[in-house]
PDB file of C-alpha atoms and ligand atoms in Angstrom:
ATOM      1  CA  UNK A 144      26.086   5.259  -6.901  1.00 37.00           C
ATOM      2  CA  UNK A 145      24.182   4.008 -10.005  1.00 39.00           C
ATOM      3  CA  UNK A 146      21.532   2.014  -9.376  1.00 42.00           C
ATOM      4  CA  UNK A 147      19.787   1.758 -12.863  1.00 47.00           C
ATOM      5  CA  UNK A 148      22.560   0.013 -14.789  1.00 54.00           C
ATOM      6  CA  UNK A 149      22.345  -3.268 -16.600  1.00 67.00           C
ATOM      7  CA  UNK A 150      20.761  -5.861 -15.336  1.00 70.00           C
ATOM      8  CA  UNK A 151      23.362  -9.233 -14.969  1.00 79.00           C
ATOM      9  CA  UNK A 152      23.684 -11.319 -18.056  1.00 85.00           C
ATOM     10  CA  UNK A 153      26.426 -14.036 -19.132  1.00 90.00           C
ATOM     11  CA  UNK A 154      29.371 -12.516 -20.557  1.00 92.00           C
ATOM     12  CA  UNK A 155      28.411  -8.740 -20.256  1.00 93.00           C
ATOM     13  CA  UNK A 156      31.262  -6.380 -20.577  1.00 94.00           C
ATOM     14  CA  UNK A 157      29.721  -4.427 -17.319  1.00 92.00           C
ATOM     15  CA  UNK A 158      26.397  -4.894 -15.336  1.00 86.00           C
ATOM     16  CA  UNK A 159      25.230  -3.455 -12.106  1.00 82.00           C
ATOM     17  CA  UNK A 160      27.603  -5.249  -9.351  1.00 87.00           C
ATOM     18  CA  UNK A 161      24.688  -7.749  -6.962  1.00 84.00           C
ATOM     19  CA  UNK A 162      27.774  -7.212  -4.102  1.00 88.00           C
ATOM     20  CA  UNK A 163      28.245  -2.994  -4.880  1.00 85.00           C
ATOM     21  CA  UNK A 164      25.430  -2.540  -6.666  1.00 78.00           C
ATOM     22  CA  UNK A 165      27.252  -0.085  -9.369  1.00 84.00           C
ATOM     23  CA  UNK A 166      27.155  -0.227 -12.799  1.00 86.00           C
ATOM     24  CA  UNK A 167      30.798  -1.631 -13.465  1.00 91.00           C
ATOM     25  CA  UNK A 168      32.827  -3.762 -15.628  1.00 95.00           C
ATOM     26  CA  UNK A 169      33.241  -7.097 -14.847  1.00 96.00           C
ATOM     27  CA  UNK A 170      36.197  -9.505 -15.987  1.00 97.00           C
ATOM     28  CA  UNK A 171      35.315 -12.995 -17.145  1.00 96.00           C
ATOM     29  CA  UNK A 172      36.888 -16.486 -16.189  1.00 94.00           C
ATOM     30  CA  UNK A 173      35.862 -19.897 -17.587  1.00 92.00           C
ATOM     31  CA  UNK A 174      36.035 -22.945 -15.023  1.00 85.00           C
ATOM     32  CA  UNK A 175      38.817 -25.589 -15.064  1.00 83.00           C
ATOM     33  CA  UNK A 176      37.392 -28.482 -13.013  1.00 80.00           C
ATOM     34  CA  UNK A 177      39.792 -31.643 -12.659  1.00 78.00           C
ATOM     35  CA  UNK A 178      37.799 -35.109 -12.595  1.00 76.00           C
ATOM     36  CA  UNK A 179      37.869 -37.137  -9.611  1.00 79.00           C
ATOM     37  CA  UNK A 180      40.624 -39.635  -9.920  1.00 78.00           C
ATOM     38  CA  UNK A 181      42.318 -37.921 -12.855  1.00 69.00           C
ATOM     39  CA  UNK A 182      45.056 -35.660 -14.099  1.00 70.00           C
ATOM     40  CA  UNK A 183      43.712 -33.658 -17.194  1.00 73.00           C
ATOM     41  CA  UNK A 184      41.878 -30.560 -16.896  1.00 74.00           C
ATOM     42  CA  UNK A 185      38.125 -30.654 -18.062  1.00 79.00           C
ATOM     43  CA  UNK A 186      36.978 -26.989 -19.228  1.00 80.00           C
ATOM     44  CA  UNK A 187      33.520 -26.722 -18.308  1.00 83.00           C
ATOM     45  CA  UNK A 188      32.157 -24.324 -20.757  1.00 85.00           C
ATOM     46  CA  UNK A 189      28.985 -23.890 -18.724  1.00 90.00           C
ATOM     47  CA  UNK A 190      30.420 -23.192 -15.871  1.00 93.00           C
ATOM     48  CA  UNK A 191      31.916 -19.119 -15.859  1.00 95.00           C
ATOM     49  CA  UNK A 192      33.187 -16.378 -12.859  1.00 95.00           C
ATOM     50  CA  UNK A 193      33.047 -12.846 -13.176  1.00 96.00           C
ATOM     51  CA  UNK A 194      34.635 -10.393 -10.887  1.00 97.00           C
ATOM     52  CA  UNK A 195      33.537  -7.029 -10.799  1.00 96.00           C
ATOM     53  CA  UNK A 196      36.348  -4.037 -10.801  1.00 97.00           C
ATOM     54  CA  UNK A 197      35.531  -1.948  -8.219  1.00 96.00           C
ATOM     55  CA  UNK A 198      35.033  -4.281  -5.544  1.00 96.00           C
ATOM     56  CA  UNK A 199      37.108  -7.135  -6.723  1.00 97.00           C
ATOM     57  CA  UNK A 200      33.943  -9.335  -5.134  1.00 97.00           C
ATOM     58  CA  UNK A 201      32.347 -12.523  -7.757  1.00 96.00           C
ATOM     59  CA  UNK A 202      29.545 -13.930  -8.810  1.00 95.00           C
ATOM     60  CA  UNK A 203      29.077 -17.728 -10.365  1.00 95.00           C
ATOM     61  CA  UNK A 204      26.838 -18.745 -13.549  1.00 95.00           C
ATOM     62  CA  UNK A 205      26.032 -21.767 -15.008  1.00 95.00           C
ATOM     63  CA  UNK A 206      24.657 -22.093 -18.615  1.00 94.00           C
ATOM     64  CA  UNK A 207      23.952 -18.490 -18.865  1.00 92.00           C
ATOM     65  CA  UNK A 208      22.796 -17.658 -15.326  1.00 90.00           C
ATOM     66  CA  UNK A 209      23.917 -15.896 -12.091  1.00 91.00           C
ATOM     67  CA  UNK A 210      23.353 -18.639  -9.392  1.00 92.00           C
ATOM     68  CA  UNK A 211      25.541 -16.961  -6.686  1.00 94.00           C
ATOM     69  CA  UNK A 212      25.168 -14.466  -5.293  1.00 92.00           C
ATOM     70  CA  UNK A 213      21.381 -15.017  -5.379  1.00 86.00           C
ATOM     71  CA  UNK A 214      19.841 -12.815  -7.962  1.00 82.00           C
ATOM     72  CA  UNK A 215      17.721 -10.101  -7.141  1.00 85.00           C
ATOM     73  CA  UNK A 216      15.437  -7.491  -8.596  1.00 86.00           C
ATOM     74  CA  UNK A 217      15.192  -3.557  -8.166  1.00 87.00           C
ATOM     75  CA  UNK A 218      17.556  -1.372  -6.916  1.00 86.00           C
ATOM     76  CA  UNK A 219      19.161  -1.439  -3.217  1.00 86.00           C
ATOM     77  CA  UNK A 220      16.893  -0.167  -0.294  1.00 90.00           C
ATOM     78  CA  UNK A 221      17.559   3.582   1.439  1.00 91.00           C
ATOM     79  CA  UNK A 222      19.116   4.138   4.684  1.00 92.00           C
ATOM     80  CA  UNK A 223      16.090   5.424   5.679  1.00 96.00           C
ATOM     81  CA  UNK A 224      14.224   1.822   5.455  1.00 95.00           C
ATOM     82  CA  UNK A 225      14.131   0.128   8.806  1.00 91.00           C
ATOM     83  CA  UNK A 226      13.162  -2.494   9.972  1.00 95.00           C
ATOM     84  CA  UNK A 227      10.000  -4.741   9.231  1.00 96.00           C
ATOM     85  CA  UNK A 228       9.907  -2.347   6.449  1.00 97.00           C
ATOM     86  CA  UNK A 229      13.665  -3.050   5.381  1.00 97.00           C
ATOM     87  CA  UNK A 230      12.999  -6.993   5.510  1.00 97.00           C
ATOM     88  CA  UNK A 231       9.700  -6.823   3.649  1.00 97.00           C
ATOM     89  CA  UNK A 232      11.462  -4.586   0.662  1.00 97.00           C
ATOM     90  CA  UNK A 233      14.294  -7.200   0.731  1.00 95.00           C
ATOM     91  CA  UNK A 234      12.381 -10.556   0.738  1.00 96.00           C
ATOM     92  CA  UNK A 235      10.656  -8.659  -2.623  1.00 96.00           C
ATOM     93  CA  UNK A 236      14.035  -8.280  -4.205  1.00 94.00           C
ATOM     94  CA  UNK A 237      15.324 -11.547  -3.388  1.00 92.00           C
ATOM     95  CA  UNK A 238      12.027 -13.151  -4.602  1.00 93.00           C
ATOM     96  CA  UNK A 239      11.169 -10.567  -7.386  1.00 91.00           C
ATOM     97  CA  UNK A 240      13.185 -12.708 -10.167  1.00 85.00           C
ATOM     98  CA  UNK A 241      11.879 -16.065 -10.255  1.00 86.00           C
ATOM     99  CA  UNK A 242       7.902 -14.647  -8.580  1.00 91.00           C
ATOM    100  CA  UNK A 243       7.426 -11.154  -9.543  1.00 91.00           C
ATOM    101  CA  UNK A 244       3.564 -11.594  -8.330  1.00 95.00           C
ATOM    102  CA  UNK A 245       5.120 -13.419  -4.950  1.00 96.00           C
ATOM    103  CA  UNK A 246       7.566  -9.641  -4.889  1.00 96.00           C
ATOM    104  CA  UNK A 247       4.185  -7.110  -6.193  1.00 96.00           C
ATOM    105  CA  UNK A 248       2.400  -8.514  -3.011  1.00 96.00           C
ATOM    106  CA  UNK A 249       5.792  -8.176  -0.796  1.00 97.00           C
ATOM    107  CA  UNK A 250       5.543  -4.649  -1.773  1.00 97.00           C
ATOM    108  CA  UNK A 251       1.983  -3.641  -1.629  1.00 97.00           C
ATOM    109  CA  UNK A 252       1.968  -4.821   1.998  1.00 97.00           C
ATOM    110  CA  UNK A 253       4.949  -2.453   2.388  1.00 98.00           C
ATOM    111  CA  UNK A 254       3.386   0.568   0.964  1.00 97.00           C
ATOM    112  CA  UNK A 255       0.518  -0.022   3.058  1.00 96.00           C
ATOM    113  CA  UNK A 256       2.444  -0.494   6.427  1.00 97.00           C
ATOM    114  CA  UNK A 257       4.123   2.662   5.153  1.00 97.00           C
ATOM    115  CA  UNK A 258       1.045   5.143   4.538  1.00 97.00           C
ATOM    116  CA  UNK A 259       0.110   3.767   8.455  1.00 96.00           C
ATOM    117  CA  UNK A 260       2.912   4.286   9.936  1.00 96.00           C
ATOM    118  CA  UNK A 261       3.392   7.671   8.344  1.00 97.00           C
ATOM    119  CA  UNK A 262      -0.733   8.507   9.036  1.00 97.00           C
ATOM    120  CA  UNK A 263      -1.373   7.548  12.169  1.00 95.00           C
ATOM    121  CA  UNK A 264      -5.149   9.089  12.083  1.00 95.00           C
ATOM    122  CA  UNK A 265      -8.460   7.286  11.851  1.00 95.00           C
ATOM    123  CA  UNK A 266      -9.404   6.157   8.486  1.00 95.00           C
ATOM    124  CA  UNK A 267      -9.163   3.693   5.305  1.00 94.00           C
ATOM    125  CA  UNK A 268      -5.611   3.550   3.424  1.00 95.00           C
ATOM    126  CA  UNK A 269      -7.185   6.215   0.658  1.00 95.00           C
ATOM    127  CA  UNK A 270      -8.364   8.312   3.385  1.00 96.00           C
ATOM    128  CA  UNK A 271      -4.530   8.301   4.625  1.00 97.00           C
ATOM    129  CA  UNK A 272      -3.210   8.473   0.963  1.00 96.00           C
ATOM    130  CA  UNK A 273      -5.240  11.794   0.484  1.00 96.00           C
ATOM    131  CA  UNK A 274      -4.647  13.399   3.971  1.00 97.00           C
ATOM    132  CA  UNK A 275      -0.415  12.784   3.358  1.00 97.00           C
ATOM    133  CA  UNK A 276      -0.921  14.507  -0.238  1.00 97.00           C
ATOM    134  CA  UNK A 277      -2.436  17.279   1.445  1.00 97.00           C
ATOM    135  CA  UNK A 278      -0.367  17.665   4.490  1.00 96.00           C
ATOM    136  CA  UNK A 279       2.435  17.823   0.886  1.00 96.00           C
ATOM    137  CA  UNK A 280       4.356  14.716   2.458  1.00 96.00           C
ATOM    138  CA  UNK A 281       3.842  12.778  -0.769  1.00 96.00           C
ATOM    139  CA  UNK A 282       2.993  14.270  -4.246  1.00 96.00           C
ATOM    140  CA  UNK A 283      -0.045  14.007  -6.072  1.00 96.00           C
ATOM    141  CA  UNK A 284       1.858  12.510  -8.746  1.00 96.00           C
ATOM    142  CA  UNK A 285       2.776   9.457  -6.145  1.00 96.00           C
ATOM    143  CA  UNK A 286      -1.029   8.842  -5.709  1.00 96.00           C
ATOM    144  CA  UNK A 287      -1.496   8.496  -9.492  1.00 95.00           C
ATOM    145  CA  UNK A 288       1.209   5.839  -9.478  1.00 96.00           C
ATOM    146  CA  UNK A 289      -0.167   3.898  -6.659  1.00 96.00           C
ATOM    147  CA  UNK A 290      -3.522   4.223  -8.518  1.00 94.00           C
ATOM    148  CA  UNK A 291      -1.430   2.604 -11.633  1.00 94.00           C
ATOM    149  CA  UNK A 292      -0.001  -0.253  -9.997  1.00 94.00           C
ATOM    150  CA  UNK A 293      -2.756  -0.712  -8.249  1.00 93.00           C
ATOM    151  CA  UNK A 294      -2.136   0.265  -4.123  1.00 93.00           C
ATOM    152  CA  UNK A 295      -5.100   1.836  -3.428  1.00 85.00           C
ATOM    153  CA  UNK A 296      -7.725   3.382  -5.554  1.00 82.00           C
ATOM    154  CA  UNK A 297     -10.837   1.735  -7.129  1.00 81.00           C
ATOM    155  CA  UNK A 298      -9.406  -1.481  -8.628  1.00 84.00           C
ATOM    156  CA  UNK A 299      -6.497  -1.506  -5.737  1.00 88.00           C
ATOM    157  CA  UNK A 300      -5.446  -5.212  -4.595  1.00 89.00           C
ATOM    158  CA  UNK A 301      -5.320  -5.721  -0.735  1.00 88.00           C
ATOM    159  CA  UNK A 302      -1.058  -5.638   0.535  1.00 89.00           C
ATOM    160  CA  UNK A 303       0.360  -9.533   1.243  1.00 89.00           C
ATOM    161  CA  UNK A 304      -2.260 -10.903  -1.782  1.00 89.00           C
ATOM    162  CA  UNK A 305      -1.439 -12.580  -4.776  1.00 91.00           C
ATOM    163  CA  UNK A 306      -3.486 -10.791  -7.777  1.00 89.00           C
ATOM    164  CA  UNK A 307      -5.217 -13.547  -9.429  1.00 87.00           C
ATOM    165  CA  UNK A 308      -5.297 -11.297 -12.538  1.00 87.00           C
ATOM    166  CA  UNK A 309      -1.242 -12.138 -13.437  1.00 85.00           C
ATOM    167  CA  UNK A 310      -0.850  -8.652 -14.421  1.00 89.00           C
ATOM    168  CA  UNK A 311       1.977  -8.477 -11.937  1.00 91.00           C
ATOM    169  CA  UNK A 312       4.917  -8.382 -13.937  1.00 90.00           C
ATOM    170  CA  UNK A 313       8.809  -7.432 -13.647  1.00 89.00           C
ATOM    171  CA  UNK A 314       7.622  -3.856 -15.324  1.00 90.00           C
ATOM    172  CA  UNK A 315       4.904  -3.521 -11.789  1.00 93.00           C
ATOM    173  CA  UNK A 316       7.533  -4.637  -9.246  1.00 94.00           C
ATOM    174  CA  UNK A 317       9.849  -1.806 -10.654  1.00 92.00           C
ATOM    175  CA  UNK A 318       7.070   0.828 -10.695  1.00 95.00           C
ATOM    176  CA  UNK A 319       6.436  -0.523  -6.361  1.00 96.00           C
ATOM    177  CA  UNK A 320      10.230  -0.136  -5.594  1.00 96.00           C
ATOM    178  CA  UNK A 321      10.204   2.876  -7.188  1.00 95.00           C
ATOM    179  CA  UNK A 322       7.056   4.160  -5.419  1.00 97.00           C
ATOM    180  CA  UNK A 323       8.606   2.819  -1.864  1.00 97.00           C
ATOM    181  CA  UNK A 324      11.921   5.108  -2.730  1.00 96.00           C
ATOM    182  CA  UNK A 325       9.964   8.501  -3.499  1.00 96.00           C
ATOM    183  CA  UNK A 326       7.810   7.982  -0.263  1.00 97.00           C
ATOM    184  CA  UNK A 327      10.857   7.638   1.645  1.00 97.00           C
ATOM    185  CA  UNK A 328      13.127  10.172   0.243  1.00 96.00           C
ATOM    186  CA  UNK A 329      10.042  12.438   0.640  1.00 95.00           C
ATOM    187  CA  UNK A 330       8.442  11.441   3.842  1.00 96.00           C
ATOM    188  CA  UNK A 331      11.473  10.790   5.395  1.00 96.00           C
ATOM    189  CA  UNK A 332      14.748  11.471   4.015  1.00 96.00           C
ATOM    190  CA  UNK A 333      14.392  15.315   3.036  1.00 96.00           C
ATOM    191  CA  UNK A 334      12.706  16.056   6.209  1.00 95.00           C
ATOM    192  CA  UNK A 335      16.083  14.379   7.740  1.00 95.00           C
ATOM    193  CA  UNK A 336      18.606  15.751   5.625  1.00 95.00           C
ATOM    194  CA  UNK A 337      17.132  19.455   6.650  1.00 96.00           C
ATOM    195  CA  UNK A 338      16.927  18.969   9.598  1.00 95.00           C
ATOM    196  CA  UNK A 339      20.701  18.220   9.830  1.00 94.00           C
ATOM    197  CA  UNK A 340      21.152  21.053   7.313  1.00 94.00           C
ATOM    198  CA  UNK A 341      19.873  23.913   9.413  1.00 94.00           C
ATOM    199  CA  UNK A 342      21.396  22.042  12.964  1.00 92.00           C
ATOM    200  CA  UNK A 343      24.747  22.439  11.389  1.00 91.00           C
ATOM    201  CA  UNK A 344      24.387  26.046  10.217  1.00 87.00           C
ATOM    202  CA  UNK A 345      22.595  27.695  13.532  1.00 74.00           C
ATOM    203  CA  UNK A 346      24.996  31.085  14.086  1.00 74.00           C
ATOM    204  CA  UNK A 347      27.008  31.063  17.683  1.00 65.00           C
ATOM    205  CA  UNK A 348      26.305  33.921  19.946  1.00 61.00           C
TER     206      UNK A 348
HETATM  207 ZN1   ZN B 275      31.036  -4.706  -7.351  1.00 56.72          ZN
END
């Protein structure tokens, strides 16, 4: 699956799917809507359908934007997101395109609940942040980018607050869902997927 495709626009010839979420080509329809109480056909030029090609599912627009199904932001959670932790990455996509500071502070909660779920020792959220780099279950390189959006470090802004500074833009709420998917595939996933790995190859004796 291909999650960093096109973002929708009117009349693209493909755009990542909001029902598949694959980049794929979608087919366009104009809307023939018959007035109340009369034969002709009015053409609504605003109104347009497209239907992606893969999984034959549709999505509405009016005068150049996607009104169902409602648009998100940011590429589809992993399997490996449960719960609270699910919702709270969903509400940010769902949100994300019309409040991208509403999403940023959706997501900074997130990444806190994360590091203190997956540090369960005494300590402040940096203290965590350095003791998982340590222990190797996230990169150094995902404590510099919490540092540059801003979870964390010196200038960090507390999870669940809006940042009165309105530097949260589309560009940070990327950079957060990005951050959420390499704790998890790290943290979680990998460790998983090994696990599985070396269950399914023990020898029989
Ligand atoms: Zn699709």
């Amino acid at each position: 699956v291909q999650r960093t495709g096109e973002l929708p626009h009117a009349k693209a010839a493909h755009f990542t799917c909001p029902h598949c979420a694959v980049d794929a080509q979608q087919n366009w329809e104009g809307a023939q809507i018959p007035p109340v109480g009369g034969a002709n056909t009015h053409i609504d030029a605003a109104v347009l359908r497209s239907t992606c090609v893969l999984c034959e599912q549709r999505s509405y627009w009016i005068d150049g934007d996607m009104v169902w199904p409602e648009p998100k932001l940011g590429p589809p959670p992993s399997v490996d997101l449960a719960g609270e932790h699910h919702s709270l990455y969903e509400e940010a996509r769902t949100v994300a395109p019309r409040s991208p500071r509403a999403a940023a502070a959706l997501l900074r909660l997130l990444l806190e609940q994360l590091v203190f779920s997956l540090d369960t020792m005494e300590g402040t959220f940096n203290d965590k942040v350095d003791r998982l780099a340590h222990e190797g279950v996230i990169t150094r390189r995902v404590v510099d980018a919490l540092d540059a959006v801003r979870v964390g470090g010196r200038h960090a802004v507390h999870g669940g607050q809006i940042d009165p500074s309105g530097g949260d833009d589309a560009g940070v709420v990327l950079m957060l869902f990005t951050i959420v998917n390499t704790i998890i595939e790290s943290a979680v996933t990998l460790p998983r997927e090994t696990q599985s790995f070396l269950g399914s190859r023990v020898p029989s004796s």
